[in-house]
Amino acid sequence: MSCFQADMEMVTAQNGNSSLLWFFRDRGFDDSTIHEMFRKCKRLQDTQRDRASENWAYLKTIGIQERKLPSIISKCPKILTLGLNEKLIPMVECLATLGSKPGEVASAITKFPHILSHSVEEKLCPLLAFFQAIGVPEKQLGRILLLNPRLVSYSIDSKLKEIVDFLASLGLTKDGMIGKVLVKHPFITGYSVEKRLRPTSEFLKSVGLTELDLRTVVMNFPEVLCRDVNKILKPNFAYLRRCGFNDRQVAALVTGYPPILIKSVKNSLEPRIKFLVEVMGRQIDEVVDYPNFFQHGLKKTLESRHKLLKQRKLDCSLSDMLGCNQKKFLMKYALLQGSA
C-alpha cells in the first residue's frame, strides 16, 4: 500500500465519507485541511459528493474564480452541504439585487464565505430593514452589505443597535445622519463601543474638539473613531504638538482634515511639513487655515505647483494654490499669465 493510500485510509477512518474525501483531494485540498473542514462542519459526513459537486460548479457560474474556491470552502465548508435551490441560489439572487457592479457579489462571498450559510428570511431581510429604519437610502443598502458582508453575522439587538445608540449619543440624531456614517464606513460596525469607539471619542474631546467638531469628524471621516488611541492617535497628536501647533490649532486641523490623526508621521505628515517650511518658506500655522494641505501628493501636486509659482514669482494662499484641480490651476496661474 502506498503512503498516499495509507493517508487516505487514515483520513477516511477519521471522517467517514470517502467519496467526499476524494472530491476534496481531486480539487487540491491537503489531508490536514480536509480533516479540519470535517472537524468544523459535522454535516460534511452526511453530504453526498453530487451535492458538493453541484454547489462547487454553481459558485463558478456566479463569477468566483476556481482558484479561489479552495480558500472559500476551507473557510466555510458548510456551503457544500446546503441545498442549491433552497439556500444558495436565493441568497445569491438576493445579493445580486443589491449590487450595482459586475463581480460585487462574487467579491463579497470571497471576503466572507459564511454569508451564504445565512438565511435570506431570518437574517438578510431583517438586516436590510434595520438599515433602512436608521436612514440608509435603499440604493446604498448594497454598498454597506457587499463592502462588509460580515455584517450579516452580527446580531441586530446586541451589536448593531449598540453602535447606533453610541452614534446617537454623539449628537448624530437628525434623520439619516447615522445611516450616512454607516454608508461611508460600514466597517465601523465591527468595532467594540466600549473598547474602541468610546475611548477614541473621549480622546478627541480631551484634545480640544467640541461636540460639534466631533460630529463633523464622524460624519466626514468615521474611520478615525476606529483607530487605536495609544498606538495611532496619541503619537500623531504628540507629533503635531512638537511641530508647534497649540491645542486649538490641532483641533482645527483634525476637524478640517480628520485623516491627519491616522496618517503616517514618517511617510506623510513629516515630509509635507518639512516641505512647507523649508522649501516653500511658509509659516507652519498656514495649514491651520487649509488643513487639506495634507491630502495632496508631495511630488505630484505640492512640488510641481510650488515650482511653477516660484518660476512666475507669484504669491498666493495655500487654499488658492491647492483648492482646485490641475486644469483650473494652470488656467489661473500659468496659461493666463503666459498669454498676458
Short mmCIF file of C-alpha atoms in Angstrom, two decimals:
data_model
loop_
_atom_site.label_atom_id
_atom_site.label_comp_id
_atom_site.label_asym_id
_atom_site.label_seq_id
_atom_site.Cartn_x
_atom_site.Cartn_y
_atom_site.Cartn_z
CA MET A 1 0.00 0.00 0.00
CA SER A 2 1.38 3.46 -0.95
CA CYS A 3 1.85 6.25 1.58
CA PHE A 4 -0.86 8.20 -0.22
CA GLN A 5 -3.36 5.34 0.09
CA ALA A 6 -2.46 4.88 3.73
CA ASP A 7 -3.00 8.57 4.38
CA MET A 8 -6.38 8.45 2.66
CA GLU A 9 -7.47 5.41 4.63
CA MET A 10 -6.50 7.14 7.86
CA VAL A 11 -8.43 10.32 6.94
CA THR A 12 -11.39 8.23 5.79
CA ALA A 13 -11.43 6.35 9.08
CA GLN A 14 -11.35 9.63 10.96
CA ASN A 15 -14.05 11.35 8.95
CA GLY A 16 -16.18 8.60 7.46
CA ASN A 17 -17.08 9.93 3.98
CA SER A 18 -14.71 8.51 1.39
CA SER A 19 -16.48 9.91 -1.70
CA LEU A 20 -16.29 13.46 -0.34
CA LEU A 21 -12.71 12.96 0.72
CA TRP A 22 -11.78 12.12 -2.85
CA PHE A 23 -13.83 15.10 -4.02
CA PHE A 24 -11.57 17.34 -1.94
CA ARG A 25 -8.37 15.57 -2.94
CA ASP A 26 -9.29 15.91 -6.62
CA ARG A 27 -9.51 19.68 -6.10
CA GLY A 28 -6.15 20.07 -4.42
CA PHE A 29 -7.04 20.06 -0.73
CA ASP A 30 -4.38 18.51 1.52
CA ASP A 31 -5.29 16.00 4.22
CA SER A 32 -4.83 18.39 7.13
CA THR A 33 -7.20 20.91 5.56
CA ILE A 34 -9.74 18.16 4.80
CA HIS A 35 -9.57 16.90 8.36
CA GLU A 36 -10.04 20.44 9.71
CA MET A 37 -13.08 21.00 7.48
CA PHE A 38 -14.71 17.80 8.70
CA ARG A 39 -13.95 18.87 12.27
CA LYS A 40 -15.53 22.28 11.77
CA CYS A 41 -18.56 21.05 9.84
CA LYS A 42 -20.02 17.74 11.01
CA ARG A 43 -22.65 17.90 8.25
CA LEU A 44 -19.96 17.05 5.70
CA GLN A 45 -20.03 13.44 6.90
CA ASP A 46 -23.58 13.04 5.55
CA THR A 47 -23.14 15.15 2.41
CA GLN A 48 -23.21 13.39 -0.95
CA ARG A 49 -20.49 14.05 -3.49
CA ASP A 50 -23.11 15.04 -6.09
CA ARG A 51 -24.39 17.88 -3.91
CA ALA A 52 -20.89 19.13 -3.20
CA SER A 53 -20.03 18.99 -6.92
CA GLU A 54 -23.24 20.82 -7.83
CA ASN A 55 -22.61 23.61 -5.32
CA TRP A 56 -18.96 23.90 -6.37
CA ALA A 57 -19.97 24.26 -10.01
CA TYR A 58 -22.64 26.83 -9.15
CA LEU A 59 -20.13 29.06 -7.37
CA LYS A 60 -18.09 29.16 -10.58
CA THR A 61 -21.14 30.26 -12.58
CA ILE A 62 -21.62 33.38 -10.41
CA GLY A 63 -18.13 34.67 -11.17
CA ILE A 64 -15.95 33.14 -8.47
CA GLN A 65 -12.61 32.05 -9.90
CA GLU A 66 -11.94 28.35 -9.39
CA ARG A 67 -8.51 29.04 -7.92
CA LYS A 68 -10.24 30.93 -5.07
CA LEU A 69 -12.75 28.18 -4.31
CA PRO A 70 -10.48 26.05 -2.10
CA SER A 71 -9.88 29.05 0.17
CA ILE A 72 -13.61 29.87 0.27
CA ILE A 73 -14.66 26.31 1.02
CA SER A 74 -11.98 25.74 3.64
CA LYS A 75 -13.26 28.82 5.50
CA CYS A 76 -16.89 27.74 5.24
CA PRO A 77 -17.25 24.07 4.26
CA LYS A 78 -20.93 24.24 5.16
CA ILE A 79 -21.51 25.81 1.73
CA LEU A 80 -21.11 22.38 0.12
CA THR A 81 -23.80 20.87 2.36
CA LEU A 82 -26.53 23.43 1.61
CA GLY A 83 -29.40 22.84 -0.78
CA LEU A 84 -28.64 24.62 -4.03
CA ASN A 85 -32.19 25.72 -4.83
CA GLU A 86 -33.30 26.08 -1.22
CA LYS A 87 -30.34 28.10 0.14
CA LEU A 88 -27.55 29.12 -2.20
CA ILE A 89 -29.48 30.44 -5.19
CA PRO A 90 -31.99 32.50 -3.14
CA MET A 91 -29.17 34.18 -1.19
CA VAL A 92 -27.09 34.90 -4.29
CA GLU A 93 -30.09 36.27 -6.18
CA CYS A 94 -31.00 38.49 -3.23
CA LEU A 95 -27.44 39.80 -3.00
CA ALA A 96 -27.42 40.39 -6.76
CA THR A 97 -30.37 42.77 -6.43
CA LEU A 98 -28.25 44.87 -4.05
CA GLY A 99 -25.20 45.05 -6.30
CA SER A 100 -24.63 47.71 -8.92
CA LYS A 101 -21.38 46.49 -10.45
CA PRO A 102 -20.40 43.16 -12.01
CA GLY A 103 -18.44 40.96 -9.65
CA GLU A 104 -19.63 42.61 -6.42
CA VAL A 105 -21.47 39.52 -5.19
CA ALA A 106 -18.57 37.21 -6.02
CA SER A 107 -16.21 39.59 -4.23
CA ALA A 108 -18.44 39.69 -1.14
CA ILE A 109 -18.61 35.89 -0.99
CA THR A 110 -14.84 35.65 -1.37
CA LYS A 111 -14.36 38.12 1.52
CA PHE A 112 -16.84 36.38 3.81
CA PRO A 113 -17.97 32.97 2.55
CA HIS A 114 -20.21 32.46 5.60
CA ILE A 115 -22.69 34.93 4.12
CA LEU A 116 -24.02 32.04 2.02
CA SER A 117 -24.82 29.98 5.09
CA HIS A 118 -27.23 32.57 6.47
CA SER A 119 -30.96 32.66 5.79
CA VAL A 120 -32.49 35.27 3.49
CA GLU A 121 -35.72 35.40 5.51
CA GLU A 122 -34.28 35.11 9.01
CA LYS A 123 -31.12 37.18 8.66
CA LEU A 124 -30.73 39.18 5.45
CA CYS A 125 -34.20 40.72 5.24
CA PRO A 126 -34.30 41.87 8.91
CA LEU A 127 -30.81 43.33 8.48
CA LEU A 128 -31.81 45.35 5.41
CA ALA A 129 -34.95 46.54 7.17
CA PHE A 130 -32.86 47.68 10.16
CA PHE A 131 -30.56 49.75 7.96
CA GLN A 132 -33.47 51.36 6.17
CA ALA A 133 -35.04 52.23 9.52
CA ILE A 134 -31.95 54.23 10.55
CA GLY A 135 -31.90 56.19 7.32
CA VAL A 136 -29.73 54.24 4.90
CA PRO A 137 -31.08 55.00 1.40
CA GLU A 138 -32.35 51.94 -0.42
CA LYS A 139 -29.77 52.41 -3.19
CA GLN A 140 -26.97 52.36 -0.61
CA LEU A 141 -28.00 49.15 1.15
CA GLY A 142 -25.94 47.10 -1.26
CA ARG A 143 -22.81 49.17 -0.69
CA ILE A 144 -22.94 48.54 3.06
CA LEU A 145 -23.52 44.81 2.86
CA LEU A 146 -21.36 43.94 -0.13
CA LEU A 147 -18.43 46.02 1.13
CA ASN A 148 -18.67 44.47 4.59
CA PRO A 149 -20.52 41.16 4.17
CA ARG A 150 -19.56 40.14 7.72
CA LEU A 151 -22.45 42.39 8.80
CA VAL A 152 -24.86 39.55 8.14
CA SER A 153 -23.33 37.64 11.06
CA TYR A 154 -23.85 40.45 13.58
CA SER A 155 -26.76 40.47 15.99
CA ILE A 156 -29.08 43.40 15.41
CA ASP A 157 -30.09 43.61 19.06
CA SER A 158 -26.79 43.10 20.84
CA LYS A 159 -24.34 44.53 18.29
CA LEU A 160 -25.78 46.90 15.70
CA LYS A 161 -28.23 48.71 17.98
CA GLU A 162 -25.37 49.39 20.39
CA ILE A 163 -23.40 51.06 17.58
CA VAL A 164 -26.41 53.13 16.56
CA ASP A 165 -27.10 54.20 20.17
CA PHE A 166 -23.47 55.24 20.58
CA LEU A 167 -23.51 57.36 17.41
CA ALA A 168 -26.77 58.95 18.54
CA SER A 169 -25.10 59.81 21.88
CA LEU A 170 -22.58 61.91 19.92
CA GLY A 171 -25.45 64.02 18.63
CA LEU A 172 -25.98 62.31 15.28
CA THR A 173 -29.73 62.40 15.77
CA LYS A 174 -31.05 64.13 12.66
CA ASP A 175 -32.76 61.96 10.09
CA GLY A 176 -30.30 59.91 8.07
CA MET A 177 -27.09 61.04 9.82
CA ILE A 178 -26.24 57.64 11.28
CA GLY A 179 -27.13 55.96 8.01
CA LYS A 180 -24.67 58.23 6.19
CA VAL A 181 -21.91 57.30 8.62
CA LEU A 182 -22.52 53.58 8.06
CA VAL A 183 -22.60 54.02 4.28
CA LYS A 184 -19.33 55.92 4.40
CA HIS A 185 -17.57 53.33 6.58
CA PRO A 186 -19.54 50.08 7.06
CA PHE A 187 -16.62 48.56 8.97
CA ILE A 188 -17.33 50.76 11.99
CA THR A 189 -19.97 48.18 12.94
CA GLY A 190 -17.27 45.62 13.65
CA TYR A 191 -15.68 47.56 16.50
CA SER A 192 -16.50 47.44 20.18
CA VAL A 193 -18.18 50.56 21.55
CA GLU A 194 -16.53 50.27 24.96
CA LYS A 195 -13.09 49.07 23.84
CA ARG A 196 -12.59 51.26 20.78
CA LEU A 197 -15.25 53.77 19.71
CA ARG A 198 -15.97 55.44 23.05
CA PRO A 199 -12.29 55.73 24.11
CA THR A 200 -11.49 57.31 20.75
CA SER A 201 -14.31 59.83 21.00
CA GLU A 202 -13.27 60.70 24.58
CA PHE A 203 -9.69 61.25 23.40
CA LEU A 204 -10.81 63.56 20.61
CA LYS A 205 -12.79 65.63 23.09
CA SER A 206 -9.85 65.70 25.50
CA VAL A 207 -7.58 67.33 22.89
CA GLY A 208 -9.97 70.17 22.27
CA LEU A 209 -12.66 69.05 19.84
CA THR A 210 -16.08 70.41 20.69
CA GLU A 211 -19.18 68.27 20.37
CA LEU A 212 -19.86 69.94 17.01
CA ASP A 213 -16.27 69.30 15.90
CA LEU A 214 -16.61 65.65 16.88
CA ARG A 215 -19.84 65.26 14.92
CA THR A 216 -18.15 66.86 11.91
CA VAL A 217 -15.24 64.42 12.14
CA VAL A 218 -17.50 61.38 12.48
CA MET A 219 -19.73 62.46 9.60
CA ASN A 220 -16.81 63.22 7.27
CA PHE A 221 -14.30 60.54 8.23
CA PRO A 222 -15.67 57.90 10.62
CA GLU A 223 -12.54 55.77 10.20
CA VAL A 224 -10.85 57.95 12.83
CA LEU A 225 -13.17 56.53 15.50
CA CYS A 226 -11.95 53.04 14.66
CA ARG A 227 -8.25 53.69 15.29
CA ASP A 228 -6.39 52.78 18.45
CA VAL A 229 -5.84 55.79 20.71
CA ASN A 230 -2.49 54.74 22.17
CA LYS A 231 -0.94 53.24 19.04
CA ILE A 232 -2.08 55.78 16.43
CA LEU A 233 -3.96 58.86 17.61
CA LYS A 234 -1.76 59.89 20.54
CA PRO A 235 1.55 59.60 18.59
CA ASN A 236 0.13 61.74 15.77
CA PHE A 237 -1.25 64.28 18.23
CA ALA A 238 2.13 64.44 20.02
CA TYR A 239 3.89 64.98 16.69
CA LEU A 240 1.62 67.90 15.78
CA ARG A 241 2.25 69.48 19.18
CA ARG A 242 6.03 69.08 18.68
CA CYS A 243 5.69 70.89 15.38
CA GLY A 244 4.45 73.91 17.30
CA PHE A 245 0.68 73.68 16.91
CA ASN A 246 -1.28 74.52 20.05
CA ASP A 247 -4.34 72.53 21.17
CA ARG A 248 -6.77 74.87 19.43
CA GLN A 249 -4.85 74.60 16.17
CA VAL A 250 -4.63 70.81 16.42
CA ALA A 251 -8.40 70.68 16.97
CA ALA A 252 -8.89 72.84 13.86
CA LEU A 253 -6.57 70.59 11.83
CA VAL A 254 -8.34 67.41 12.96
CA THR A 255 -11.79 68.87 12.30
CA GLY A 256 -10.74 70.19 8.89
CA TYR A 257 -8.83 67.08 7.84
CA PRO A 258 -9.52 64.12 10.19
CA PRO A 259 -7.05 61.71 8.49
CA ILE A 260 -4.24 63.84 9.92
CA LEU A 261 -4.58 61.74 13.10
CA ILE A 262 -4.10 58.42 11.31
CA LYS A 263 -1.64 59.26 8.53
CA SER A 264 1.91 58.01 8.89
CA VAL A 265 4.04 60.65 10.59
CA LYS A 266 7.24 59.46 8.90
CA ASN A 267 5.87 58.91 5.39
CA SER A 268 3.12 61.52 5.16
CA LEU A 269 2.98 64.31 7.73
CA GLU A 270 6.67 64.98 8.35
CA PRO A 271 7.72 65.25 4.67
CA ARG A 272 4.86 67.68 3.94
CA ILE A 273 5.55 69.93 6.92
CA LYS A 274 9.25 69.92 6.09
CA PHE A 275 8.44 70.92 2.50
CA LEU A 276 6.04 73.63 3.68
CA VAL A 277 8.59 75.29 5.95
CA GLU A 278 11.97 74.57 4.38
CA VAL A 279 11.17 74.68 0.66
CA MET A 280 8.04 76.81 0.38
CA GLY A 281 9.25 79.15 3.12
CA ARG A 282 5.80 79.40 4.70
CA GLN A 283 4.73 79.65 8.30
CA ILE A 284 3.58 76.38 9.80
CA ASP A 285 0.28 77.82 11.01
CA GLU A 286 -0.81 78.49 7.40
CA VAL A 287 -2.04 74.89 7.24
CA VAL A 288 -4.48 75.61 10.07
CA ASP A 289 -6.45 77.72 7.57
CA TYR A 290 -6.15 74.97 4.94
CA PRO A 291 -5.90 71.54 6.64
CA ASN A 292 -6.46 69.76 3.32
CA PHE A 293 -2.86 70.65 2.54
CA PHE A 294 -2.01 67.20 3.94
CA GLN A 295 -4.14 65.33 1.42
CA HIS A 296 -2.20 66.50 -1.62
CA GLY A 297 0.57 64.42 -3.17
CA LEU A 298 4.02 65.73 -2.33
CA LYS A 299 5.64 65.31 -5.73
CA LYS A 300 2.59 65.28 -7.99
CA THR A 301 0.93 68.40 -6.60
CA LEU A 302 2.87 70.29 -3.92
CA GLU A 303 6.29 70.29 -5.58
CA SER A 304 5.04 70.87 -9.13
CA ARG A 305 2.69 73.73 -8.25
CA HIS A 306 5.19 75.42 -5.94
CA LYS A 307 7.84 75.24 -8.66
CA LEU A 308 5.51 76.83 -11.20
CA LEU A 309 4.50 79.64 -8.84
CA LYS A 310 8.12 80.29 -7.91
CA GLN A 311 9.16 80.48 -11.58
CA ARG A 312 6.49 83.10 -12.18
CA LYS A 313 7.24 84.86 -8.87
CA LEU A 314 3.64 84.52 -7.76
CA ASP A 315 2.40 84.51 -4.17
CA CYS A 316 -0.90 83.01 -3.09
CA SER A 317 -2.55 81.30 -0.14
CA LEU A 318 -2.41 77.53 0.25
CA SER A 319 -6.13 77.31 -0.50
CA ASP A 320 -5.70 79.26 -3.75
CA MET A 321 -2.72 77.13 -4.69
CA LEU A 322 -4.25 73.76 -3.90
CA GLY A 323 -8.02 74.14 -3.73
CA CYS A 324 -8.65 73.44 -7.42
CA ASN A 325 -7.90 70.75 -9.98
CA GLN A 326 -4.82 70.88 -12.20
CA LYS A 327 -6.62 72.36 -15.19
CA LYS A 328 -8.07 75.25 -13.21
CA PHE A 329 -4.72 75.83 -11.53
CA LEU A 330 -2.94 76.06 -14.87
CA MET A 331 -5.61 78.39 -16.22
CA LYS A 332 -5.33 80.60 -13.17
CA TYR A 333 -1.57 80.78 -12.70
CA ALA A 334 0.12 79.51 -15.84
CA LEU A 335 -1.84 79.82 -19.05
CA LEU A 336 -3.43 83.16 -18.27
CA GLN A 337 -0.15 84.64 -17.10
CA GLY A 338 1.62 83.28 -20.11
CA SER A 339 -0.87 84.80 -22.51
CA ALA A 340 -0.99 88.17 -20.77
#
